[in-house]
CSV table of C-alpha atoms and ligand atoms in Angstrom, one decimal:
chain,number,residue,atom,x,y,z
A,17,UNK,CA,104.9,94.6,67.0
A,18,UNK,CA,103.7,98.1,66.1
A,19,UNK,CA,100.5,98.3,68.1
A,20,UNK,CA,99.1,101.6,66.7
A,21,UNK,CA,95.7,100.8,65.3
A,22,UNK,CA,93.2,103.0,63.4
A,23,UNK,CA,89.6,102.2,64.3
A,24,UNK,CA,87.1,103.9,62.0
A,25,UNK,CA,83.7,104.2,63.5
A,26,UNK,CA,85.3,103.7,66.9
A,27,UNK,CA,82.7,105.7,68.9
A,28,UNK,CA,80.0,103.5,67.5
A,29,UNK,CA,78.4,100.5,69.2
A,30,UNK,CA,80.8,97.7,68.2
A,31,UNK,CA,83.7,100.0,67.5
A,32,UNK,CA,83.7,101.4,71.1
A,33,UNK,CA,83.6,98.0,72.7
A,34,UNK,CA,86.4,96.9,70.4
A,35,UNK,CA,88.5,100.0,71.4
A,36,UNK,CA,88.1,98.9,75.0
A,37,UNK,CA,89.3,95.4,74.3
A,38,UNK,CA,92.2,96.7,72.2
A,39,UNK,CA,93.3,99.0,74.9
A,40,UNK,CA,93.0,96.2,77.5
A,41,UNK,CA,95.5,94.3,75.3
A,42,UNK,CA,98.0,97.2,75.2
A,43,UNK,CA,97.1,98.5,71.7
A,44,UNK,CA,97.5,102.2,71.0
A,45,UNK,CA,94.2,103.3,69.4
A,46,UNK,CA,93.3,106.2,67.3
A,47,UNK,CA,89.6,106.7,66.3
A,48,UNK,CA,88.1,108.3,63.2
A,49,UNK,CA,84.3,108.9,63.4
A,50,UNK,CA,82.0,111.5,61.9
A,51,UNK,CA,79.6,111.1,64.9
A,52,UNK,CA,76.6,110.6,62.6
A,53,UNK,CA,75.5,107.7,64.6
A,54,UNK,CA,77.3,108.1,67.9
A,55,UNK,CA,78.3,110.7,70.5
A,56,UNK,CA,81.7,112.1,71.5
A,57,UNK,CA,80.8,111.2,75.2
A,58,UNK,CA,81.5,107.6,74.3
A,59,UNK,CA,85.2,108.5,74.7
A,60,UNK,CA,84.5,109.3,78.4
A,61,UNK,CA,83.0,105.9,78.9
A,62,UNK,CA,86.0,104.2,77.2
A,63,UNK,CA,88.4,106.2,79.4
A,64,UNK,CA,86.5,105.3,82.6
A,65,UNK,CA,86.7,101.6,81.7
A,66,UNK,CA,90.3,101.4,80.6
A,67,UNK,CA,91.9,104.5,82.2
A,68,UNK,CA,93.1,105.6,78.8
A,69,UNK,CA,91.4,108.1,76.4
A,70,UNK,CA,91.9,107.0,72.8
A,71,UNK,CA,93.0,109.7,70.3
A,72,UNK,CA,90.1,110.9,68.3
A,73,UNK,CA,89.4,112.9,65.1
A,74,UNK,CA,86.0,113.8,63.9
A,75,UNK,CA,86.3,113.0,60.2
A,76,UNK,CA,83.9,111.8,57.6
A,77,UNK,CA,85.6,109.0,55.5
A,78,UNK,CA,83.6,110.2,52.5
A,79,UNK,CA,85.6,113.5,52.7
A,80,UNK,CA,88.7,112.5,50.8
A,81,UNK,CA,90.7,115.7,51.5
A,82,UNK,CA,90.0,115.5,55.3
A,83,UNK,CA,91.0,111.8,55.3
A,84,UNK,CA,94.2,112.5,53.3
A,85,UNK,CA,95.2,115.2,55.9
A,86,UNK,CA,94.6,112.7,58.7
A,87,UNK,CA,96.9,110.1,57.2
A,88,UNK,CA,99.6,112.8,56.6
A,89,UNK,CA,99.3,113.8,60.2
A,90,UNK,CA,99.3,110.3,61.7
A,91,UNK,CA,102.1,108.1,60.6
A,92,UNK,CA,103.0,104.7,62.0
A,93,UNK,CA,99.5,103.2,61.8
A,94,UNK,CA,100.1,99.4,61.6
A,95,UNK,CA,96.6,98.3,60.5
A,96,UNK,CA,93.0,99.4,60.3
A,97,UNK,CA,89.7,98.1,61.8
A,98,UNK,CA,87.0,99.5,59.6
A,99,UNK,CA,83.6,99.8,61.3
A,100,UNK,CA,82.3,103.1,59.9
A,101,UNK,CA,79.2,102.4,57.9
A,102,UNK,CA,75.4,102.6,58.2
A,103,UNK,CA,74.0,99.3,59.3
A,104,UNK,CA,70.2,99.2,59.6
A,105,UNK,CA,68.7,96.6,57.3
A,106,UNK,CA,65.2,98.1,57.4
A,107,UNK,CA,66.4,101.7,56.9
A,108,UNK,CA,68.6,100.6,53.9
A,109,UNK,CA,65.5,99.4,52.1
A,110,UNK,CA,63.9,102.8,52.5
A,111,UNK,CA,67.0,104.8,51.5
A,112,UNK,CA,69.3,102.7,49.4
A,113,UNK,CA,71.4,105.6,47.9
A,114,UNK,CA,72.3,106.8,51.4
A,115,UNK,CA,73.7,103.3,52.1
A,116,UNK,CA,75.5,102.8,48.8
A,117,UNK,CA,77.2,106.2,48.7
A,118,UNK,CA,78.2,106.2,52.4
A,119,UNK,CA,79.3,102.6,52.8
A,120,UNK,CA,81.2,102.3,49.5
A,121,UNK,CA,82.7,105.7,49.1
A,122,UNK,CA,84.1,105.6,52.7
A,123,UNK,CA,85.7,102.2,52.0
A,124,UNK,CA,87.2,103.3,48.7
A,125,UNK,CA,88.7,106.5,50.2
A,126,UNK,CA,90.1,104.5,53.1
A,127,UNK,CA,91.7,101.9,50.9
A,128,UNK,CA,93.2,104.6,48.7
A,129,UNK,CA,94.9,106.2,51.7
A,130,UNK,CA,96.1,102.8,53.0
A,131,UNK,CA,97.7,102.2,49.6
A,132,UNK,CA,99.4,105.6,49.6
A,133,UNK,CA,100.7,105.1,53.1
A,134,UNK,CA,101.6,101.4,52.7
A,135,UNK,CA,99.3,100.2,55.4
A,136,UNK,CA,99.1,96.5,54.5
A,137,UNK,CA,96.2,95.0,56.5
A,138,UNK,CA,92.6,95.7,57.3
A,139,UNK,CA,90.0,94.1,59.5
A,140,UNK,CA,86.6,94.6,57.8
A,141,UNK,CA,83.3,94.7,59.6
A,142,UNK,CA,81.1,92.5,57.5
A,143,UNK,CA,77.8,90.9,58.1
A,144,UNK,CA,75.9,87.6,57.9
A,145,UNK,CA,73.5,89.5,55.6
A,146,UNK,CA,75.9,88.6,52.8
A,147,UNK,CA,74.3,85.1,52.9
A,148,UNK,CA,70.8,86.4,52.3
A,149,UNK,CA,68.3,83.7,53.3
A,150,UNK,CA,70.6,80.6,53.4
A,151,UNK,CA,69.2,77.4,52.0
A,152,UNK,CA,71.1,75.4,54.6
A,153,UNK,CA,71.5,76.2,58.3
A,154,UNK,CA,73.7,76.8,60.2
A,155,UNK,CA,75.7,79.0,57.9
A,156,UNK,CA,79.4,78.4,57.4
A,157,UNK,CA,82.0,80.6,55.7
A,158,UNK,CA,81.7,78.4,52.6
A,159,UNK,CA,77.9,78.9,52.4
A,160,UNK,CA,77.1,80.5,49.1
A,161,UNK,CA,76.9,84.3,49.0
A,162,UNK,CA,73.3,84.9,47.9
A,163,UNK,CA,71.5,87.9,46.6
A,164,UNK,CA,71.4,90.2,49.6
A,165,UNK,CA,68.0,90.8,51.0
A,166,UNK,CA,68.7,94.5,51.6
A,167,UNK,CA,70.9,97.3,50.2
A,168,UNK,CA,72.7,97.2,53.5
A,169,UNK,CA,73.7,93.5,52.9
A,170,UNK,CA,74.6,94.3,49.4
A,171,UNK,CA,77.0,97.1,50.4
A,172,UNK,CA,78.8,94.5,52.6
A,173,UNK,CA,79.0,92.0,49.6
A,174,UNK,CA,80.3,94.7,47.3
A,175,UNK,CA,82.7,96.0,49.9
A,176,UNK,CA,84.2,92.5,50.3
A,177,UNK,CA,84.6,92.3,46.5
A,178,UNK,CA,86.3,95.7,46.4
A,179,UNK,CA,88.8,94.6,49.1
A,180,UNK,CA,89.4,91.2,47.3
A,181,UNK,CA,90.2,93.0,44.0
A,182,UNK,CA,92.5,95.5,45.8
A,183,UNK,CA,94.4,92.6,47.2
A,184,UNK,CA,94.6,90.9,43.8
A,185,UNK,CA,96.0,94.1,42.4
A,186,UNK,CA,98.6,94.0,45.2
A,187,UNK,CA,97.4,97.4,46.4
A,188,UNK,CA,96.7,95.8,49.8
A,189,UNK,CA,98.3,92.8,51.4
A,190,UNK,CA,95.7,91.3,53.8
A,191,UNK,CA,92.1,91.4,54.9
A,192,UNK,CA,90.2,89.5,57.6
A,193,UNK,CA,86.5,90.0,57.0
A,194,UNK,CA,84.4,89.4,60.1
A,195,UNK,CA,80.8,88.5,59.3
A,196,UNK,CA,78.8,89.4,62.4
A,197,UNK,CA,75.5,87.9,63.2
A,198,UNK,CA,73.3,90.0,65.5
A,199,UNK,CA,75.4,92.0,68.0
A,200,UNK,CA,73.5,92.8,71.2
A,201,UNK,CA,74.3,93.8,74.8
A,202,UNK,CA,76.5,96.3,76.5
A,203,UNK,CA,79.8,96.5,78.4
A,204,UNK,CA,79.4,94.9,81.9
A,205,UNK,CA,80.3,98.3,83.5
A,206,UNK,CA,77.2,99.8,81.8
A,207,UNK,CA,79.5,102.8,80.9
A,208,UNK,CA,79.2,102.1,77.1
A,209,UNK,CA,76.5,100.3,75.1
A,210,UNK,CA,74.3,100.6,72.1
A,211,UNK,CA,73.3,104.2,71.6
A,212,UNK,CA,70.7,104.4,68.8
A,213,UNK,CA,70.1,108.1,67.8
A,214,UNK,CA,66.4,108.4,67.2
A,215,UNK,CA,64.1,105.5,66.8
A,216,UNK,CA,66.0,102.2,67.1
A,217,UNK,CA,66.0,100.0,64.1
A,218,UNK,CA,67.2,97.0,66.0
A,219,UNK,CA,65.2,94.7,68.2
A,220,UNK,CA,67.0,94.8,71.6
A,221,UNK,CA,67.3,98.6,72.0
A,222,UNK,CA,63.7,98.9,71.0
A,223,UNK,CA,62.8,96.4,73.7
A,224,UNK,CA,64.7,98.2,76.4
A,225,UNK,CA,63.4,101.6,75.3
A,226,UNK,CA,59.9,100.3,75.4
A,227,UNK,CA,60.4,98.8,78.9
A,228,UNK,CA,61.8,102.0,80.3
A,229,UNK,CA,58.9,104.1,78.8
A,230,UNK,CA,60.6,105.9,75.9
A,231,UNK,CA,58.6,103.9,73.3
A,232,UNK,CA,55.0,103.0,73.8
A,233,UNK,CA,55.0,99.5,72.4
A,234,UNK,CA,57.3,97.1,70.6
A,235,UNK,CA,56.1,96.0,67.1
A,236,UNK,CA,56.9,92.4,66.4
A,237,UNK,CA,57.4,92.2,62.6
A,238,UNK,CA,55.5,89.1,61.7
A,239,UNK,CA,54.7,85.8,63.5
A,240,UNK,CA,53.8,83.6,60.5
A,241,UNK,CA,57.2,82.6,59.4
A,242,UNK,CA,58.1,78.9,59.1
A,243,UNK,CA,59.8,78.8,62.5
A,244,UNK,CA,58.7,77.1,65.8
A,245,UNK,CA,56.9,80.1,67.2
A,246,UNK,CA,56.4,81.9,63.9
A,247,UNK,CA,58.8,84.8,64.5
A,248,UNK,CA,62.2,85.3,62.9
A,249,UNK,CA,65.3,83.6,64.2
A,250,UNK,CA,68.7,85.2,64.6
A,251,UNK,CA,72.1,84.4,66.2
A,252,UNK,CA,72.4,87.1,68.9
A,253,UNK,CA,76.0,87.6,69.9
A,254,UNK,CA,77.3,89.5,72.9
A,255,UNK,CA,79.1,92.7,71.8
A,256,UNK,CA,82.1,92.2,74.1
A,257,UNK,CA,82.5,88.6,72.9
A,258,UNK,CA,82.4,90.1,69.4
A,259,UNK,CA,84.9,92.8,70.3
A,260,UNK,CA,87.4,90.2,71.6
A,261,UNK,CA,87.3,88.4,68.2
A,262,UNK,CA,88.5,91.7,66.6
A,263,UNK,CA,91.6,91.8,68.9
A,264,UNK,CA,92.5,88.2,68.0
A,265,UNK,CA,92.0,89.0,64.3
A,266,UNK,CA,94.2,92.1,64.4
A,267,UNK,CA,96.9,90.2,66.2
A,268,UNK,CA,96.6,87.4,63.6
A,269,UNK,CA,97.1,90.0,60.9
A,270,UNK,CA,100.1,91.7,62.6
A,271,UNK,CA,101.8,88.4,63.4
A,272,UNK,CA,101.3,87.5,59.7
A,273,UNK,CA,99.8,84.1,60.7
A,274,UNK,CA,96.9,84.4,58.3
A,275,UNK,CA,96.5,81.4,56.0
A,276,UNK,CA,95.2,83.4,53.0
A,277,UNK,CA,95.4,87.0,52.1
A,278,UNK,CA,91.6,87.3,52.3
A,279,UNK,CA,90.2,85.5,55.3
A,280,UNK,CA,86.5,85.3,56.4
A,281,UNK,CA,85.1,84.3,59.8
A,282,UNK,CA,81.5,84.0,60.9
A,283,UNK,CA,81.1,85.5,64.4
A,284,UNK,CA,78.1,84.2,66.1
A,285,UNK,CA,77.1,81.9,69.1
A,286,UNK,CA,76.0,79.0,66.8
A,287,UNK,CA,72.5,79.2,68.4
A,288,UNK,CA,69.4,80.5,66.7
A,289,UNK,CA,66.9,82.5,68.9
A,290,UNK,CA,63.5,83.8,67.9
A,291,UNK,CA,62.1,87.3,68.5
A,292,UNK,CA,59.6,85.9,71.0
A,293,UNK,CA,62.4,84.1,72.9
A,294,UNK,CA,64.2,87.4,73.1
A,295,UNK,CA,61.1,89.0,74.5
A,296,UNK,CA,60.5,86.2,77.0
A,297,UNK,CA,64.2,86.3,78.1
A,298,UNK,CA,64.0,90.1,78.6
A,299,UNK,CA,60.8,89.7,80.7
A,300,UNK,CA,62.5,87.1,82.9
A,301,UNK,CA,65.7,89.1,83.5
A,302,UNK,CA,63.9,92.5,84.0
A,303,UNK,CA,61.1,90.9,85.9
A,304,UNK,CA,58.6,93.1,84.0
A,305,UNK,CA,56.2,92.3,81.2
A,306,UNK,CA,56.8,94.0,77.8
A,307,UNK,CA,54.1,95.8,75.9
A,308,UNK,CA,54.3,94.4,72.3
A,309,UNK,CA,52.0,93.6,69.4
A,310,UNK,CA,52.3,91.5,66.3
A,311,UNK,CA,52.3,93.5,63.0
A,312,UNK,CA,53.1,92.8,59.4
A,313,UNK,CA,56.5,91.6,58.2
A,314,UNK,CA,59.4,94.1,57.7
A,315,UNK,CA,60.7,94.4,54.1
A,316,UNK,CA,64.2,93.0,53.9
A,317,UNK,CA,64.0,90.6,56.8
A,318,UNK,CA,65.3,87.0,56.3
A,319,UNK,CA,63.3,84.3,58.0
A,320,UNK,CA,66.1,82.6,59.9
A,321,UNK,CA,69.9,82.5,60.1
A,322,UNK,CA,72.5,81.4,62.6
A,323,UNK,CA,76.2,80.6,62.4
A,324,UNK,CA,78.3,77.5,62.1
A,325,UNK,CA,81.1,78.8,64.4
A,326,UNK,CA,83.5,75.8,64.1
A,327,UNK,CA,86.0,77.6,61.9
A,328,UNK,CA,86.2,80.7,64.0
A,329,UNK,CA,86.4,78.7,67.2
A,330,UNK,CA,89.2,76.5,65.8
A,331,UNK,CA,91.2,78.9,63.7
A,332,UNK,CA,91.0,82.0,66.0
A,333,UNK,CA,90.8,80.1,69.2
A,334,UNK,CA,87.8,82.2,70.0
A,335,UNK,CA,84.4,81.2,71.4
A,336,UNK,CA,81.5,83.3,72.8
A,337,UNK,CA,81.5,83.3,76.6
A,338,UNK,CA,78.6,85.5,77.8
A,339,UNK,CA,75.1,83.9,78.0
A,340,UNK,CA,72.0,85.3,76.3
A,341,UNK,CA,70.5,86.0,79.7
A,342,UNK,CA,73.5,88.0,80.9
A,343,UNK,CA,73.7,89.8,77.6
A,344,UNK,CA,70.1,90.9,77.7
A,345,UNK,CA,70.5,91.9,81.3
A,346,UNK,CA,73.5,94.0,80.3
A,347,UNK,CA,71.4,95.8,77.7
A,348,UNK,CA,68.7,96.5,80.4
A,349,UNK,CA,71.3,97.8,82.9
A,350,UNK,CA,72.8,100.0,80.2
A,351,UNK,CA,69.3,101.4,79.3
A,352,UNK,CA,68.6,102.2,83.0
A,353,UNK,CA,72.0,103.9,83.4
A,354,UNK,CA,71.4,105.9,80.3
A,355,UNK,CA,68.3,107.4,81.7
A,356,UNK,CA,69.6,108.3,85.1
A,357,UNK,CA,71.0,111.8,85.5
A,358,UNK,CA,74.7,111.0,85.7
A,359,UNK,CA,75.0,109.8,82.2
A,360,UNK,CA,75.5,112.7,79.8
A,361,UNK,CA,74.3,111.1,76.5
B,123,LIG,C1,66.1,91.2,64.4
B,123,LIG,C2,64.7,90.6,64.3
B,123,LIG,C3,63.1,91.8,63.0
B,123,LIG,C4,63.0,95.4,65.5
B,123,LIG,C5,71.0,93.2,62.2
B,123,LIG,C6,71.8,94.4,62.0
B,123,LIG,C7,72.7,94.3,60.8
B,123,LIG,C8,73.4,92.9,60.8
B,123,LIG,C9,72.5,91.8,60.9
B,123,LIG,C10,75.6,93.2,61.5
B,123,LIG,C11,64.1,90.7,62.9
B,123,LIG,C12,62.7,91.8,64.5
B,123,LIG,C13,63.3,94.2,65.0
B,123,LIG,C14,61.6,95.6,65.9
B,123,LIG,C15,61.1,93.4,65.4
B,123,LIG,N1,74.4,92.9,61.8
B,123,LIG,N2,62.4,93.2,65.0
B,123,LIG,N3,60.7,94.6,65.9
B,123,LIG,O1,67.5,93.0,60.8
B,123,LIG,O2,68.7,90.9,61.8
B,123,LIG,O3,70.0,93.1,61.3
B,123,LIG,O4,71.8,92.0,62.2
B,123,LIG,O5,76.1,93.6,60.5
B,123,LIG,O6,73.6,95.3,60.9
B,123,LIG,O7,70.9,95.5,61.8
B,123,LIG,O8,68.4,92.9,63.2
B,123,LIG,O9,67.5,93.7,65.4
B,123,LIG,O10,66.7,94.8,63.2
B,123,LIG,O11,66.0,92.5,63.7
B,123,LIG,O12,60.2,92.5,65.4
B,123,LIG,O13,61.3,96.8,66.3
B,123,LIG,O14,63.9,91.4,65.2
B,123,LIG,O15,62.0,91.6,62.2
B,123,LIG,O16,63.3,89.5,62.8
B,123,LIG,P1,68.6,92.4,61.7
B,123,LIG,P2,67.2,93.6,63.9
């Protein structure tokens, strides 16, 4: 099996953890990233963990000519895992055009190059946000795609449609779309992890930055939702568990054991956890209290969502293994390592 894989957005949060797991399984990885939301030093962390530095080119997928040169230079790519996209729900509400242009143009350019170079399969980094606010929980892959609650979620819905149509037109053979719930945590080595540049949009990095003193206080966006403690509920999945699902998916693609040419899997733990429960779990594992206050709701937030993981568990033979406690602890360890002198980020 040709094990040369292109990973777009491979220095990013989920991308870098997936590169580690791919290399652990003997895949030969090449990364494209424009470093708009990550740092080149992530390659050092990957190399320290796996002993192998992935090939890397700093390319913006929205730059068609740059991308075309890349594919001319790098033959023999067996398939692509496409992470490169902006992904903050809240930010996408403030700046929709940034999200539509970046997330869609980059995908279209990539698919065009895959067509030209006869690269037949793609693993697409999708999101549970395609389900909007589900009427029924937990959410399965057959749950209706609802009007997205944010431009970010909408770019994921439109991207899946673009890929489906490309397959229908026989300009692409296969896609496995992985709909993530809420990825959190860091690699157990604390050598790579979430690296939000600027003010974090996501809950867990904001918590760890507040606890370490970078942020003054965590704002909890609303506590009057129709949930047990009034705060929003999400399905928080460990990033290494999530990364391992990508390796299984790309092997499925390469071994041609997919059941349909467009497959979808929900990647979550199957358990819903509230914002307050995350805060309490953090306080327990870090043994320090967190400074937070309740403020108004954030535009674009859904009230509650968590995954029905039966299909992914059965079909992929994959299940999450790392507990919420250990995952939150890994985020805290990573934050502490980030702020010590030896980590050059
Ligand atoms: C979680 C909860 C906030 C920050 C994420 C990713 C998105 C997609 C889905 C993969 C919400 C609350 C947050 C803060 C808070 N994943 N919160 N204070 O919005 O569910 O989206 O998962 O594709 O890419 O962004 O995650 O971490 O921003 O919010 O109270 O400072 O935490 O209101 O209820 P979200 P999040």
